[in-house]
Protein backbone atom coordinates (compact mmCIF):
# COMPACT_ATOMS: atom_id res chain seq x y z
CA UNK A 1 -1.81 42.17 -34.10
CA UNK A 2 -2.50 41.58 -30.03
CA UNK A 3 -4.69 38.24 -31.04
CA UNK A 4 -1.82 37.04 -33.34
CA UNK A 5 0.27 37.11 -30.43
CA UNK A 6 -2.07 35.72 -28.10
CA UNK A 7 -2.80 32.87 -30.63
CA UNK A 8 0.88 32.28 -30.80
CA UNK A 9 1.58 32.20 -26.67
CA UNK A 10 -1.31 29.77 -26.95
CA UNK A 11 0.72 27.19 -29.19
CA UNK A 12 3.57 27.24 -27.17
CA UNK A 13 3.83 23.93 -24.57
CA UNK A 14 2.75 24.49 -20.91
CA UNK A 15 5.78 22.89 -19.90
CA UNK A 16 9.37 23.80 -20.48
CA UNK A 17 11.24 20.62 -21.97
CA UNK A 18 15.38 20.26 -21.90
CA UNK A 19 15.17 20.87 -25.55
CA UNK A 20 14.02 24.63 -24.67
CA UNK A 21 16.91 25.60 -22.99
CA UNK A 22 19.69 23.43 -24.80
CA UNK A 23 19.56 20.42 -23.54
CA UNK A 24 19.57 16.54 -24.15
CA UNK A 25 16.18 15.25 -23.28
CA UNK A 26 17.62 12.58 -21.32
CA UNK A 27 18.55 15.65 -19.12
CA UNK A 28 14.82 15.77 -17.17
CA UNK A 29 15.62 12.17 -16.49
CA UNK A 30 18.58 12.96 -14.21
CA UNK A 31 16.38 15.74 -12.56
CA UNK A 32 13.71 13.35 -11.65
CA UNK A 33 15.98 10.86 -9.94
CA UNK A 34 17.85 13.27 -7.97
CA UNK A 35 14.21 14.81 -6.92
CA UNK A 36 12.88 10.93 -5.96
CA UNK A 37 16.47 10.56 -4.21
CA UNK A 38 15.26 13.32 -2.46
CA UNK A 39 12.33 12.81 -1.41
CA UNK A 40 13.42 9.26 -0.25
CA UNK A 41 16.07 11.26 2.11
CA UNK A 42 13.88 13.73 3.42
CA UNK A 43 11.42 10.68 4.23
CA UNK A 44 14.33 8.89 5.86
CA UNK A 45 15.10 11.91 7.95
CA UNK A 46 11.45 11.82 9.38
CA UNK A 47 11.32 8.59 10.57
CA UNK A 48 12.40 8.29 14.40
CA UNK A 49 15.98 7.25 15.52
CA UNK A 50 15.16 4.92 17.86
CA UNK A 51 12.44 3.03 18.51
CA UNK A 52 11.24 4.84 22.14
CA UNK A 53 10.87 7.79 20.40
CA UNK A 54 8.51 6.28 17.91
CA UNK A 55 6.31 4.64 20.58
CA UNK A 56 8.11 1.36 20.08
CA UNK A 57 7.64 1.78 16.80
CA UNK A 58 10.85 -0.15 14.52
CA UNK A 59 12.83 1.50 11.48
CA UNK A 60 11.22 -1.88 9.50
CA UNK A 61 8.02 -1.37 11.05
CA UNK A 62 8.05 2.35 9.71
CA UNK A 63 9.28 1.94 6.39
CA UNK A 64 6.69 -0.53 6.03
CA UNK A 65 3.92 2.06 7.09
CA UNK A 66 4.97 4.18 4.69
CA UNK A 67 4.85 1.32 1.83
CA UNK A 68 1.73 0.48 2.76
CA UNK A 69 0.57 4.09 2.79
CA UNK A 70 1.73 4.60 -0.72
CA UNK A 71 0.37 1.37 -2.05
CA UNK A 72 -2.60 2.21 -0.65
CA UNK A 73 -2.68 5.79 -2.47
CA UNK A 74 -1.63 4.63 -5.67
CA UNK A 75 -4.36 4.53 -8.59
CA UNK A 76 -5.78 1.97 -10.73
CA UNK A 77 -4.44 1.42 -14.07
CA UNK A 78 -5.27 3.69 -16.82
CA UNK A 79 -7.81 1.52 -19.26
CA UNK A 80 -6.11 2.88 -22.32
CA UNK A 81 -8.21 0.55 -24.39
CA UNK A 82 -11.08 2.58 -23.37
CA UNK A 83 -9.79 5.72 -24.89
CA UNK A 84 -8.48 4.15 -27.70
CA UNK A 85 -11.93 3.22 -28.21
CA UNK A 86 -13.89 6.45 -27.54
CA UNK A 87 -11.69 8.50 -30.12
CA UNK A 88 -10.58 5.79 -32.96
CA UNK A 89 -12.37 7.71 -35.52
CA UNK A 90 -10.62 10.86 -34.27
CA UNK A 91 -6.80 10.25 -33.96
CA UNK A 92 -5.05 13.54 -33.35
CA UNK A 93 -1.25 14.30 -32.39
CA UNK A 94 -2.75 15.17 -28.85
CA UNK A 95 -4.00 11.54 -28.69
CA UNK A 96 -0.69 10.26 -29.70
CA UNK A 97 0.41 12.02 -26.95
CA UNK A 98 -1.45 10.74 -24.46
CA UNK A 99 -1.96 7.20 -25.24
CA UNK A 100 1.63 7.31 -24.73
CA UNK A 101 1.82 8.97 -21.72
CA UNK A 102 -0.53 6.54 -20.53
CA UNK A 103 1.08 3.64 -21.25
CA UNK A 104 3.69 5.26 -19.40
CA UNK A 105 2.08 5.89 -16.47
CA UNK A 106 0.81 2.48 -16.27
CA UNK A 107 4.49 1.21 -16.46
CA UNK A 108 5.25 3.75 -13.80
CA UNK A 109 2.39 2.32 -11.20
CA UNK A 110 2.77 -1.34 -12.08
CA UNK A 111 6.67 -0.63 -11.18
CA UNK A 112 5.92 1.16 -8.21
CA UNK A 113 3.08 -1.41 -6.85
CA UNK A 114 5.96 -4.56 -7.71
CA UNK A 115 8.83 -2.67 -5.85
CA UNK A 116 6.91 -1.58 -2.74
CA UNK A 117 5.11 -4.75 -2.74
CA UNK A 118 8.19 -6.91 -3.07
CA UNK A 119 9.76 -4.24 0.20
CA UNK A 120 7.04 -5.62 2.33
CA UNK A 121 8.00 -8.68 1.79
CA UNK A 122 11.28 -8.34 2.59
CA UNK A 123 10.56 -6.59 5.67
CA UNK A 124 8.34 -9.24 7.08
């Protein structure tokens, strides 16, 4: 009876979706933007008011640093190919799963690496 229940708490997902508690799925959308506005504010609250305090250092010059920073921590590219390759006799719902995710995440970067990109470029 103890390993039934143990095999059953190992089924269920790590993560908790909207769906668990009610919710539209579109729901963990709205969470993530408010968390990225967020973190964009708390960034902007960081950098110096004026530029003496920053060692002459601008609010363009800054917000460039910190572009450059995460461009610069970003990762390659997932090769999805690659794992499409390694497990194309073995096709499971977990691989589904995450090919998608990885073409996801490769949307996410390529986005990320275009908008910071094109903010340098406005800021020079």
């Amino acid at each position: 009876e103890r390993e039934e229940y143990i095999e059953y708490i190992d089924t269920l997902p790590l993560v908790n979706t909207p769906e668990v508690f009610g919710l539209h799925p579109n729901a963990e959308i709205g969470y993530f933007s408010q968390a990225v506005r967020s973190i964009w504010g708390h960034l902007i609250e960081l950098q110096p008011q004026t530029s003496e305090a920053a060692g002459g250092m601008s609010r363009d010059d800054f917000v460039d640093n910190v572009a450059t920073d995460v461009l610069d921590k970003l990762p390659a590219e997932f090769e999805i190919w690659r794992v499409r390759k390694a497990n194309e006799m073995n096709i499971t719902p977990s691989l589904v799963v995450l090919l998608q995710e990885l073409e996801r995440f490769n949307k996410l970067i390529k986005r990320m690496r275009q908008t910071l990109t094109l903010l340098r470029k406005a800021l020079a």
